[in-house]
CSV table of C-alpha atoms in Angstrom, one decimal:
chain,number,residue,atom,x,y,z
A,1,MET,CA,0.0,0.0,0.0
A,2,THR,CA,1.2,3.4,-0.9
A,3,VAL,CA,2.1,5.7,2.0
A,4,ARG,CA,2.3,9.4,1.3
A,5,LYS,CA,4.8,11.1,3.5
A,6,ASN,CA,5.6,14.6,4.5
A,7,GLN,CA,8.3,15.8,2.1
A,8,ALA,CA,10.3,17.1,5.0
A,9,THR,CA,10.8,13.6,6.4
A,10,LEU,CA,12.0,11.9,3.2
A,11,THR,CA,15.4,10.3,3.2
A,12,ALA,CA,18.0,11.3,0.6
A,13,GLU,CA,17.3,8.1,-1.2
A,14,GLU,CA,13.6,8.7,-1.3
A,15,LYS,CA,14.1,12.2,-2.7
A,16,GLY,CA,16.5,10.8,-5.3
A,17,ARG,CA,14.1,8.1,-6.5
A,18,PHE,CA,11.2,10.5,-6.6
A,19,VAL,CA,13.2,13.0,-8.7
A,20,ALA,CA,14.5,10.3,-10.9
A,21,ALA,CA,11.0,9.0,-11.6
A,22,LEU,CA,9.8,12.5,-12.5
A,23,LEU,CA,12.7,13.0,-14.9
A,24,GLU,CA,12.0,9.7,-16.5
A,25,LEU,CA,8.3,10.5,-17.0
A,26,LYS,CA,9.4,13.8,-18.6
A,27,ARG,CA,12.0,12.1,-20.8
A,28,THR,CA,9.5,9.6,-22.1
A,29,GLY,CA,6.9,12.2,-22.9
A,30,LYS,CA,4.5,10.9,-20.2
A,31,TYR,CA,4.7,14.0,-18.0
A,32,ASP,CA,3.5,16.7,-20.4
A,33,PRO,CA,0.0,15.2,-21.0
A,34,PHE,CA,-0.7,15.7,-17.4
A,35,VAL,CA,0.1,19.4,-17.8
A,36,HIS,CA,-2.0,19.6,-20.8
A,37,THR,CA,-5.0,18.0,-19.2
A,38,HIS,CA,-4.8,20.3,-16.2
A,39,ASN,CA,-4.7,23.3,-18.4
A,40,GLU,CA,-7.6,22.1,-20.5
A,41,PHE,CA,-9.8,21.8,-17.4
A,42,ILE,CA,-8.7,25.0,-15.8
A,43,MET,CA,-9.5,27.0,-19.0
A,44,SER,CA,-12.9,25.3,-19.5
A,45,ASP,CA,-14.1,25.2,-15.9
A,46,THR,CA,-16.3,28.2,-15.5
A,47,ASP,CA,-18.6,29.5,-12.8
A,48,TYR,CA,-21.7,29.5,-14.9
A,49,GLY,CA,-20.9,26.5,-17.2
A,50,ASP,CA,-19.8,23.0,-16.8
A,51,ARG,CA,-17.1,22.8,-14.1
A,52,VAL,CA,-15.3,19.7,-13.0
A,53,GLY,CA,-11.7,20.2,-12.0
A,54,HIS,CA,-11.9,23.6,-10.4
A,55,ARG,CA,-14.3,26.1,-8.8
A,56,SER,CA,-16.7,23.4,-8.1
A,57,PRO,CA,-17.5,20.6,-5.6
A,58,SER,CA,-15.5,18.1,-7.6
A,59,PHE,CA,-12.3,20.2,-7.2
A,60,LEU,CA,-11.2,17.8,-4.4
A,61,PRO,CA,-12.2,14.4,-5.9
A,62,TRP,CA,-11.0,15.5,-9.4
A,63,HIS,CA,-7.5,16.3,-8.1
A,64,ARG,CA,-7.5,13.2,-6.0
A,65,ARG,CA,-8.1,11.1,-9.1
A,66,PHE,CA,-5.6,13.2,-11.1
A,67,LEU,CA,-2.9,12.7,-8.5
A,68,LEU,CA,-3.7,9.0,-8.4
A,69,GLU,CA,-3.2,8.7,-12.1
A,70,PHE,CA,0.1,10.6,-11.8
A,71,GLU,CA,1.3,8.6,-8.9
A,72,GLN,CA,0.5,5.4,-10.8
A,73,ALA,CA,2.6,6.7,-13.7
A,74,LEU,CA,5.5,7.3,-11.3
A,75,GLN,CA,5.1,3.9,-9.8
A,76,ALA,CA,5.3,2.3,-13.3
A,77,VAL,CA,8.8,3.8,-13.4
A,78,ASP,CA,9.7,2.9,-9.8
A,79,PRO,CA,7.2,1.0,-7.7
A,80,ASP,CA,8.6,2.3,-4.4
A,81,VAL,CA,7.8,5.9,-5.2
A,82,ALA,CA,4.8,7.6,-3.6
A,83,LEU,CA,3.8,11.3,-3.8
A,84,PRO,CA,5.1,13.2,-0.9
A,85,TYR,CA,3.1,16.2,0.4
A,86,TRP,CA,4.2,19.7,1.3
A,87,ASP,CA,2.8,21.0,4.5
A,88,TRP,CA,3.2,24.7,3.6
A,89,THR,CA,2.0,25.7,7.0
A,90,ALA,CA,5.2,24.2,8.5
A,91,ASP,CA,7.8,24.5,5.7
A,92,ARG,CA,7.0,28.1,4.8
A,93,THR,CA,10.2,29.7,3.6
A,94,PRO,CA,12.4,29.4,0.6
A,95,ALA,CA,15.0,28.0,3.0
A,96,SER,CA,13.0,24.9,3.5
A,97,SER,CA,14.8,21.6,2.4
A,98,LEU,CA,12.0,21.2,-0.2
A,99,TRP,CA,13.8,23.9,-2.2
A,100,ALA,CA,17.3,22.5,-1.8
A,101,PRO,CA,19.3,21.5,-4.9
A,102,ASP,CA,18.9,17.8,-4.0
A,103,PHE,CA,15.2,18.0,-4.3
A,104,LEU,CA,13.1,20.6,-6.2
A,105,GLY,CA,15.7,23.4,-6.4
A,106,GLY,CA,15.2,26.9,-5.3
A,107,THR,CA,13.6,30.2,-6.4
A,108,GLY,CA,14.2,31.9,-9.7
A,109,ARG,CA,16.7,34.7,-10.3
A,110,SER,CA,15.1,38.1,-10.3
A,111,ARG,CA,15.9,39.1,-13.8
A,112,ASP,CA,13.7,36.4,-15.5
A,113,GLY,CA,12.5,34.1,-12.8
A,114,ARG,CA,14.7,31.3,-14.1
A,115,VAL,CA,15.4,28.5,-11.6
A,116,LEU,CA,19.1,27.9,-11.6
A,117,ASP,CA,19.7,25.0,-9.4
A,118,GLY,CA,18.3,21.5,-8.8
A,119,PRO,CA,17.3,18.8,-11.2
A,120,PHE,CA,14.6,20.8,-12.8
A,121,ALA,CA,16.7,23.8,-13.8
A,122,ARG,CA,16.7,24.3,-17.6
A,123,SER,CA,20.5,24.1,-17.5
A,124,ALA,CA,20.4,20.6,-16.0
A,125,GLY,CA,19.1,19.4,-19.3
A,126,GLY,CA,16.2,17.2,-18.2
A,127,TRP,CA,13.3,19.6,-17.7
A,128,THR,CA,12.2,21.7,-20.7
A,129,ILE,CA,8.8,23.4,-20.4
A,130,GLY,CA,6.9,21.9,-23.2
A,131,VAL,CA,3.2,22.8,-22.5
A,132,ARG,CA,3.3,26.5,-22.2
A,133,VAL,CA,1.4,29.7,-22.7
A,134,ASP,CA,4.3,32.0,-23.4
A,135,GLY,CA,7.7,31.9,-25.1
A,136,ARG,CA,9.7,30.7,-22.1
A,137,ASP,CA,10.7,27.1,-22.0
A,138,PHE,CA,12.6,27.2,-18.6
A,139,LEU,CA,11.1,26.5,-15.1
A,140,ARG,CA,10.4,29.7,-13.3
A,141,ARG,CA,9.6,30.6,-9.7
A,142,SER,CA,9.4,33.6,-7.4
A,143,LEU,CA,9.0,32.1,-4.0
A,144,GLY,CA,7.2,34.5,-1.7
A,145,GLY,CA,7.4,37.2,-4.4
A,146,GLY,CA,5.8,40.4,-3.6
A,147,GLY,CA,6.2,39.7,0.1
A,148,ARG,CA,3.4,37.2,0.2
A,149,SER,CA,3.0,34.7,3.0
A,150,LEU,CA,1.9,31.1,3.0
A,151,PRO,CA,-1.2,30.1,5.0
A,152,THR,CA,-0.6,29.4,8.7
A,153,ARG,CA,-1.9,26.4,10.6
A,154,ALA,CA,-4.3,28.6,12.4
A,155,GLU,CA,-5.8,29.7,9.1
A,156,VAL,CA,-6.0,26.1,7.9
A,157,ASP,CA,-7.9,25.3,11.1
A,158,THR,CA,-10.5,28.0,10.5
A,159,VAL,CA,-11.3,26.3,7.2
A,160,LEU,CA,-11.2,22.8,8.6
A,161,ALA,CA,-13.8,23.9,11.1
A,162,MET,CA,-16.4,24.5,8.4
A,163,GLU,CA,-19.0,21.7,8.7
A,164,THR,CA,-20.6,22.1,5.3
A,165,TYR,CA,-18.7,20.6,2.3
A,166,ASP,CA,-20.0,22.9,-0.3
A,167,ALA,CA,-23.0,25.1,-1.1
A,168,PRO,CA,-25.0,26.7,-3.9
A,169,PRO,CA,-24.1,28.2,-6.3
A,170,TRP,CA,-21.4,25.5,-6.3
A,171,ASN,CA,-18.7,27.7,-7.8
A,172,SER,CA,-16.1,30.3,-6.9
A,173,ALA,CA,-18.8,32.3,-5.0
A,174,SER,CA,-19.8,29.5,-2.7
A,175,ASP,CA,-19.5,29.4,1.1
A,176,GLY,CA,-18.4,26.1,2.7
A,177,PHE,CA,-15.3,24.1,3.2
A,178,ARG,CA,-14.4,23.3,-0.5
A,179,ASN,CA,-14.3,26.9,-1.7
A,180,HIS,CA,-12.5,28.2,1.3
A,181,LEU,CA,-9.9,25.5,0.9
A,182,GLU,CA,-9.7,26.2,-2.8
A,183,GLY,CA,-9.3,29.8,-1.9
A,184,TRP,CA,-11.7,31.8,-4.0
A,185,ARG,CA,-13.4,33.0,-0.8
A,186,GLY,CA,-12.1,33.9,2.6
A,187,ILE,CA,-8.6,33.3,4.0
A,188,ASN,CA,-7.5,31.6,0.8
A,189,LEU,CA,-5.5,28.5,1.1
A,190,HIS,CA,-4.9,26.5,-2.1
A,191,ASN,CA,-4.9,29.5,-4.6
A,192,ARG,CA,-2.6,31.5,-2.4
A,193,VAL,CA,0.1,28.8,-2.4
A,194,HIS,CA,0.1,28.7,-6.2
A,195,VAL,CA,0.6,32.5,-6.2
A,196,TRP,CA,3.3,32.3,-3.5
A,197,VAL,CA,5.4,29.9,-5.6
A,198,GLY,CA,5.0,32.0,-8.7
A,199,GLY,CA,6.3,31.2,-12.2
A,200,GLN,CA,4.4,28.4,-14.0
A,201,MET,CA,2.8,27.5,-10.7
A,202,ALA,CA,0.7,30.7,-10.9
A,203,THR,CA,-0.6,29.9,-14.4
A,204,GLY,CA,-2.9,27.4,-16.0
A,205,VAL,CA,0.0,25.1,-16.8
A,206,SER,CA,1.0,24.9,-13.1
A,207,PRO,CA,1.8,21.1,-13.2
A,208,ASN,CA,5.0,22.1,-15.1
A,209,ASP,CA,6.5,22.7,-11.6
A,210,PRO,CA,6.8,19.4,-9.8
A,211,VAL,CA,5.8,21.1,-6.6
A,212,PHE,CA,2.3,21.1,-8.0
A,213,TRP,CA,2.0,17.4,-7.0
A,214,LEU,CA,3.3,18.1,-3.4
A,215,HIS,CA,1.0,21.0,-3.0
A,216,HIS,CA,-2.1,19.1,-4.1
A,217,ALA,CA,-1.1,16.1,-2.1
A,218,PHE,CA,-1.3,18.3,1.0
A,219,VAL,CA,-4.6,19.9,-0.2
A,220,ASP,CA,-5.8,16.3,-0.6
A,221,LYS,CA,-4.6,15.5,2.9
A,222,LEU,CA,-6.5,18.5,4.3
A,223,TRP,CA,-9.7,17.0,2.8
A,224,ALA,CA,-9.0,13.8,4.6
A,225,GLU,CA,-8.4,15.7,7.9
A,226,TRP,CA,-11.7,17.5,7.3
A,227,GLN,CA,-13.5,14.2,6.9
A,228,ALA,CA,-12.0,12.9,10.1
A,229,ARG,CA,-13.1,16.0,11.9
A,230,HIS,CA,-16.7,16.0,10.4
A,231,PRO,CA,-17.7,12.4,10.1
A,232,ARG,CA,-21.3,13.3,9.6
A,233,SER,CA,-20.6,15.8,6.8
A,234,THR,CA,-20.8,14.5,3.2
A,235,TYR,CA,-19.8,15.5,-0.3
A,236,LEU,CA,-22.4,17.8,-1.7
A,237,PRO,CA,-24.4,18.0,-3.9
A,238,THR,CA,-25.8,14.5,-3.6
A,239,GLY,CA,-28.4,14.8,-6.4
A,240,PRO,CA,-28.3,16.0,-10.0
A,241,THR,CA,-27.3,19.6,-10.2
A,242,ARG,CA,-26.9,21.6,-13.4
A,243,ASN,CA,-23.3,22.0,-14.6
A,244,VAL,CA,-21.9,20.3,-11.5
A,245,VAL,CA,-20.6,16.8,-10.6
A,246,ASP,CA,-22.9,15.3,-8.0
A,247,LEU,CA,-21.9,12.6,-5.6
A,248,ASN,CA,-22.7,9.8,-8.0
A,249,LYS,CA,-22.0,11.3,-11.4
A,250,PRO,CA,-19.0,10.3,-13.4
A,251,MET,CA,-16.2,12.8,-13.8
A,252,ARG,CA,-14.5,13.9,-17.0
A,253,PRO,CA,-12.0,13.0,-18.4
A,254,TRP,CA,-12.1,9.5,-17.0
A,255,ASN,CA,-15.9,9.1,-17.1
A,256,ASP,CA,-15.6,5.9,-15.0
A,257,VAL,CA,-15.2,7.3,-11.6
A,258,THR,CA,-17.5,9.3,-9.4
A,259,PRO,CA,-16.8,11.5,-6.3
A,260,ALA,CA,-18.4,8.7,-4.2
A,261,ASP,CA,-15.7,6.3,-5.4
A,262,LEU,CA,-13.0,8.7,-4.2
A,263,LEU,CA,-14.2,9.8,-0.7
A,264,ASP,CA,-12.1,7.2,1.1
A,265,HIS,CA,-8.4,7.7,0.4
A,266,THR,CA,-7.4,4.6,2.2
A,267,ARG,CA,-8.7,2.5,-0.7
A,268,PHE,CA,-5.7,3.9,-2.6
A,269,TYR,CA,-3.0,5.1,-0.1
A,270,THR,CA,-2.5,6.2,3.5
A,271,PHE,CA,-0.7,9.2,5.0
A,272,ASP,CA,2.2,8.9,7.3
A,273,THR,CA,0.0,10.5,9.9
A,274,ASP,CA,-3.0,8.2,9.6
A,275,THR,CA,-3.8,6.3,12.7
A,276,ASP,CA,-6.1,3.4,13.6
A,277,ALA,CA,-8.4,5.9,15.1
A,278,ALA,CA,-9.2,7.3,11.7
A,279,PRO,CA,-12.5,6.2,10.1
A,280,ALA,CA,-13.6,2.6,10.4
A,281,ASP,CA,-12.3,-0.6,8.7
A,282,ARG,CA,-9.0,0.8,7.9
A,283,THR,CA,-5.8,-0.9,8.7
A,284,ARG,CA,-2.6,1.0,9.0
A,285,PRO,CA,0.0,-0.6,6.8
A,286,ALA,CA,3.3,-1.7,8.2
A,287,ALA,CA,5.5,1.3,7.9
B,1,MET,CA,-8.0,48.0,-34.5
B,2,SER,CA,-10.7,50.6,-34.9
B,3,SER,CA,-9.8,52.1,-31.6
B,4,ILE,CA,-7.1,54.5,-32.9
B,5,SER,CA,-9.4,57.5,-33.2
B,6,ARG,CA,-11.0,56.7,-29.9
B,7,ARG,CA,-7.7,56.5,-28.3
B,8,ALA,CA,-6.6,59.8,-29.8
B,9,ALA,CA,-9.7,61.4,-28.4
B,10,LEU,CA,-9.1,60.2,-25.0
B,11,GLY,CA,-6.1,62.4,-24.5
B,12,ALA,CA,-3.1,62.1,-22.3
B,13,ALA,CA,-2.4,59.0,-20.2
B,14,VAL,CA,-3.1,59.3,-16.5
B,15,GLY,CA,-2.7,56.8,-13.9
B,16,ALA,CA,-5.3,54.4,-15.1
B,17,ALA,CA,-5.7,52.7,-11.7
B,18,ALA,CA,-6.3,56.1,-10.2
B,19,GLY,CA,-8.9,57.0,-12.8
B,20,LEU,CA,-10.6,53.7,-12.2
B,21,ALA,CA,-10.5,54.3,-8.5
B,22,ALA,CA,-12.2,57.7,-8.9
B,23,ALA,CA,-14.9,56.1,-11.1
B,24,ALA,CA,-15.5,53.0,-8.9
B,25,PRO,CA,-13.9,53.3,-5.5
B,26,ALA,CA,-15.6,50.3,-4.1
B,27,LEU,CA,-14.3,47.9,-6.7
B,28,ALA,CA,-10.9,49.5,-7.0
B,29,THR,CA,-10.1,49.2,-3.4
B,30,ALA,CA,-11.5,45.7,-2.9
B,31,LEU,CA,-8.8,43.9,-4.8
B,32,THR,CA,-5.3,44.4,-5.9
B,33,ASP,CA,-4.5,46.4,-9.0
B,34,GLN,CA,-1.2,47.2,-10.4
B,35,PRO,CA,0.0,50.8,-10.2
B,36,GLY,CA,-0.2,52.8,-13.4
B,37,PRO,CA,2.9,53.5,-15.4
B,38,VAL,CA,5.3,55.8,-13.5
B,39,GLY,CA,7.4,58.6,-15.1
B,40,GLU,CA,8.0,58.9,-18.8
B,41,PRO,CA,5.4,56.8,-20.6
B,42,ASP,CA,6.9,53.8,-22.4
B,43,TRP,CA,4.8,54.4,-25.5
B,44,GLU,CA,7.1,57.2,-26.5
B,45,LEU,CA,9.8,54.6,-27.1
B,46,HIS,CA,7.5,52.5,-29.2
B,47,GLY,CA,6.2,55.2,-31.6
B,48,ALA,CA,4.7,53.1,-34.3
B,49,GLY,CA,1.1,53.2,-33.1
B,50,GLY,CA,1.6,56.5,-31.2
B,51,GLY,CA,-1.4,55.7,-29.2
B,52,HIS,CA,-1.4,55.9,-25.5
B,53,GLY,CA,-5.0,56.4,-24.6
B,54,HIS,CA,-6.8,54.5,-22.0
B,55,GLY,CA,-10.3,53.2,-21.9
B,56,THR,CA,-12.8,54.2,-19.4
B,57,GLY,CA,-12.7,50.8,-17.8
B,58,ILE,CA,-15.7,51.7,-15.6
B,59,PRO,CA,-17.1,48.6,-14.1
B,60,GLY,CA,-20.8,48.4,-13.9
B,61,SER,CA,-23.8,46.4,-15.0
B,62,ALA,CA,-22.7,46.7,-18.6
B,63,GLY,CA,-19.2,45.4,-17.8
B,64,PRO,CA,-15.8,47.0,-18.3
B,65,GLY,CA,-15.3,49.3,-21.2
B,66,PRO,CA,-12.4,49.1,-23.7
B,67,PHE,CA,-8.9,50.1,-23.0
B,68,ASP,CA,-5.7,50.4,-25.2
B,69,GLU,CA,-2.4,51.5,-23.7
B,70,VAL,CA,1.3,50.7,-23.6
B,71,TYR,CA,2.2,49.3,-20.2
B,72,GLU,CA,5.8,48.5,-19.3
B,73,GLY,CA,6.6,48.4,-23.0
B,74,ARG,CA,3.8,46.1,-24.0
B,75,ARG,CA,0.7,47.1,-25.9
B,76,ILE,CA,-2.4,45.9,-24.0
B,77,GLN,CA,-5.8,46.2,-25.4
B,78,GLY,CA,-9.2,45.1,-24.1
B,79,ARG,CA,-12.7,45.3,-25.5
B,80,PRO,CA,-16.1,43.9,-24.8
B,81,THR,CA,-17.1,41.1,-27.1
B,82,ASN,CA,-20.3,39.5,-27.9
B,83,GLY,CA,-19.7,36.1,-26.3
B,84,GLY,CA,-17.9,35.0,-29.4
B,85,GLY,CA,-14.9,33.5,-27.5
B,86,HIS,CA,-14.0,29.9,-27.5
B,87,HIS,CA,-15.1,27.6,-24.7
B,88,GLY,CA,-18.6,29.0,-24.9
B,89,GLY,CA,-18.4,32.7,-24.7
B,90,GLY,CA,-19.5,33.3,-21.1
B,91,ALA,CA,-16.3,32.0,-19.8
B,92,HIS,CA,-14.6,35.2,-20.9
B,93,GLY,CA,-17.3,37.4,-19.4
B,94,GLY,CA,-17.8,38.8,-22.8
B,95,TYR,CA,-14.5,40.5,-22.9
B,96,THR,CA,-11.2,40.0,-24.8
B,97,VAL,CA,-7.7,41.1,-24.0
B,98,HIS,CA,-4.7,41.2,-26.2
B,99,ILE,CA,-1.0,41.7,-25.4
B,100,ASP,CA,1.0,42.9,-28.4
B,101,GLY,CA,-1.8,41.5,-30.5
B,102,ARG,CA,-1.9,38.0,-29.0
B,103,GLU,CA,-4.9,37.0,-27.0
B,104,LEU,CA,-4.6,36.6,-23.3
B,105,HIS,CA,-7.0,33.9,-22.2
B,106,LEU,CA,-9.3,35.6,-19.7
B,107,MET,CA,-12.1,34.5,-17.4
B,108,ARG,CA,-14.6,36.3,-15.2
B,109,ASN,CA,-15.4,35.0,-11.8
B,110,ALA,CA,-18.8,35.0,-10.3
B,111,ASP,CA,-17.9,37.8,-7.9
B,112,GLY,CA,-17.0,40.0,-10.9
B,113,THR,CA,-13.2,39.6,-10.5
B,114,TRP,CA,-11.0,38.4,-13.3
B,115,ILE,CA,-8.2,35.9,-13.9
B,116,SER,CA,-6.0,35.1,-16.9
B,117,VAL,CA,-4.1,32.0,-18.0
B,118,ILE,CA,-1.0,33.8,-16.8
B,119,ASN,CA,-2.3,34.6,-13.4
B,120,HIS,CA,-4.9,31.9,-12.8
B,121,TYR,CA,-5.1,31.8,-9.1
B,122,GLU,CA,-5.2,35.5,-8.3
B,123,GLN,CA,-8.4,37.5,-8.5
B,124,LEU,CA,-8.0,40.9,-10.1
B,125,HIS,CA,-10.6,43.5,-10.3
B,126,SER,CA,-10.6,44.3,-14.0
B,127,PRO,CA,-9.5,43.0,-17.4
B,128,ARG,CA,-6.9,45.8,-17.5
B,129,ALA,CA,-5.5,44.7,-14.1
B,130,ALA,CA,-5.3,41.1,-15.5
B,131,ALA,CA,-3.5,42.4,-18.6
B,132,ARG,CA,-1.1,44.5,-16.5
B,133,THR,CA,-0.3,41.7,-14.1
B,134,ALA,CA,0.3,39.4,-17.0
B,135,VAL,CA,2.7,41.9,-18.6
B,136,LEU,CA,4.7,42.0,-15.3
B,137,GLU,CA,4.7,38.3,-15.1
B,138,LEU,CA,5.8,37.9,-18.8
B,139,GLN,CA,8.9,40.0,-18.3
B,140,GLY,CA,9.0,40.7,-22.0
B,141,ALA,CA,8.2,37.2,-23.2
B,142,PRO,CA,5.6,36.8,-25.9
B,143,LEU,CA,2.3,35.1,-25.4
B,144,VAL,CA,1.9,32.0,-27.5
B,145,PRO,CA,-1.0,29.8,-28.5
B,146,LEU,CA,-0.8,26.8,-26.2
B,147,VAL,CA,2.4,25.0,-27.1
B,148,THR,CA,2.2,21.3,-26.5
B,149,THR,CA,5.6,20.0,-27.6
């Protein structure tokens, strides 16, 4: 069983294997289709039209399924690799080991935002930005640019305290847990992290930066934490709703999976923090 | 574009954000905008078009008006459109923005704020703010139609 770990706890070997698997997916052309798919959805999900991947209740199950597919692609390269998560409430500066040259590399230089170190720097030869919306083919970042701050644990807790999963109009104007976690309303968690990283992470082609997966693995973990905290709350809406994926409606682009299929992450993986006290009939795998 | 004469009629450039703020203080203060160009206008260095006007950009029930200016050395233009955009029109909020003649994919949020494909996670209060923020982000790079190879 896959165990998703906090990136800060990974060994040097685990980091090395994760990076190598990413580079191999990139080399074989299997990485960029994920970027393309994400961009297609982010450009077509609209507040008053069909919306699946973003600004809608299915933001969380859609990304859970998207990350599962990506993790399976990584595991086809190296079966021992799992997606790590980045707890940006804890590792909240560019000095974090996440951004060291042996892992994701650091921020970009001021002149053009180009990342200069680490395995994903353009100069390292293995990471050319293929799916892009402007002329630049090198990975860019501006960590904390403009003096922005990452969300704090206290801010996360205010969002986890929201009992209702989502609410009409089921879009970027909604109240409830999903939209506050996504960040279109209120304290702003997920969206703010994209902006804090900057570079491609702030754009529709954000999966060009490998930190995309670690960010979303943590957003996904926060969904699991919310479920544990509100066992009586459910995914909403539960019945047919115009333009929106209800609990039992198949999601594009897979069309064979519904939010209901994805509510229990332990069918697919566990987190390093999961305990036997977490929701029923779950067995913690041997670490 | 047919906006040359309109731009000429609009006269000297002023801080567009300030003009917008005067017209619609509630919206202008609610969300971030980029400051207007400071000092000598860049357009004087890019004489071909010679235009430096700015649209009214007044938000309201009719939506933002057109604009056309040179910001940080890039020509940014925006105009209301009749829902003719790809992905089903409404996604764009009936508005199109170009940077140096290339379309910037734009989207209007339910609360009236705007995002672009260059700044997709940051709510900006007008199409012009989206265009200016994209210019700063691009650092001189051209927009391209989605490249997939």
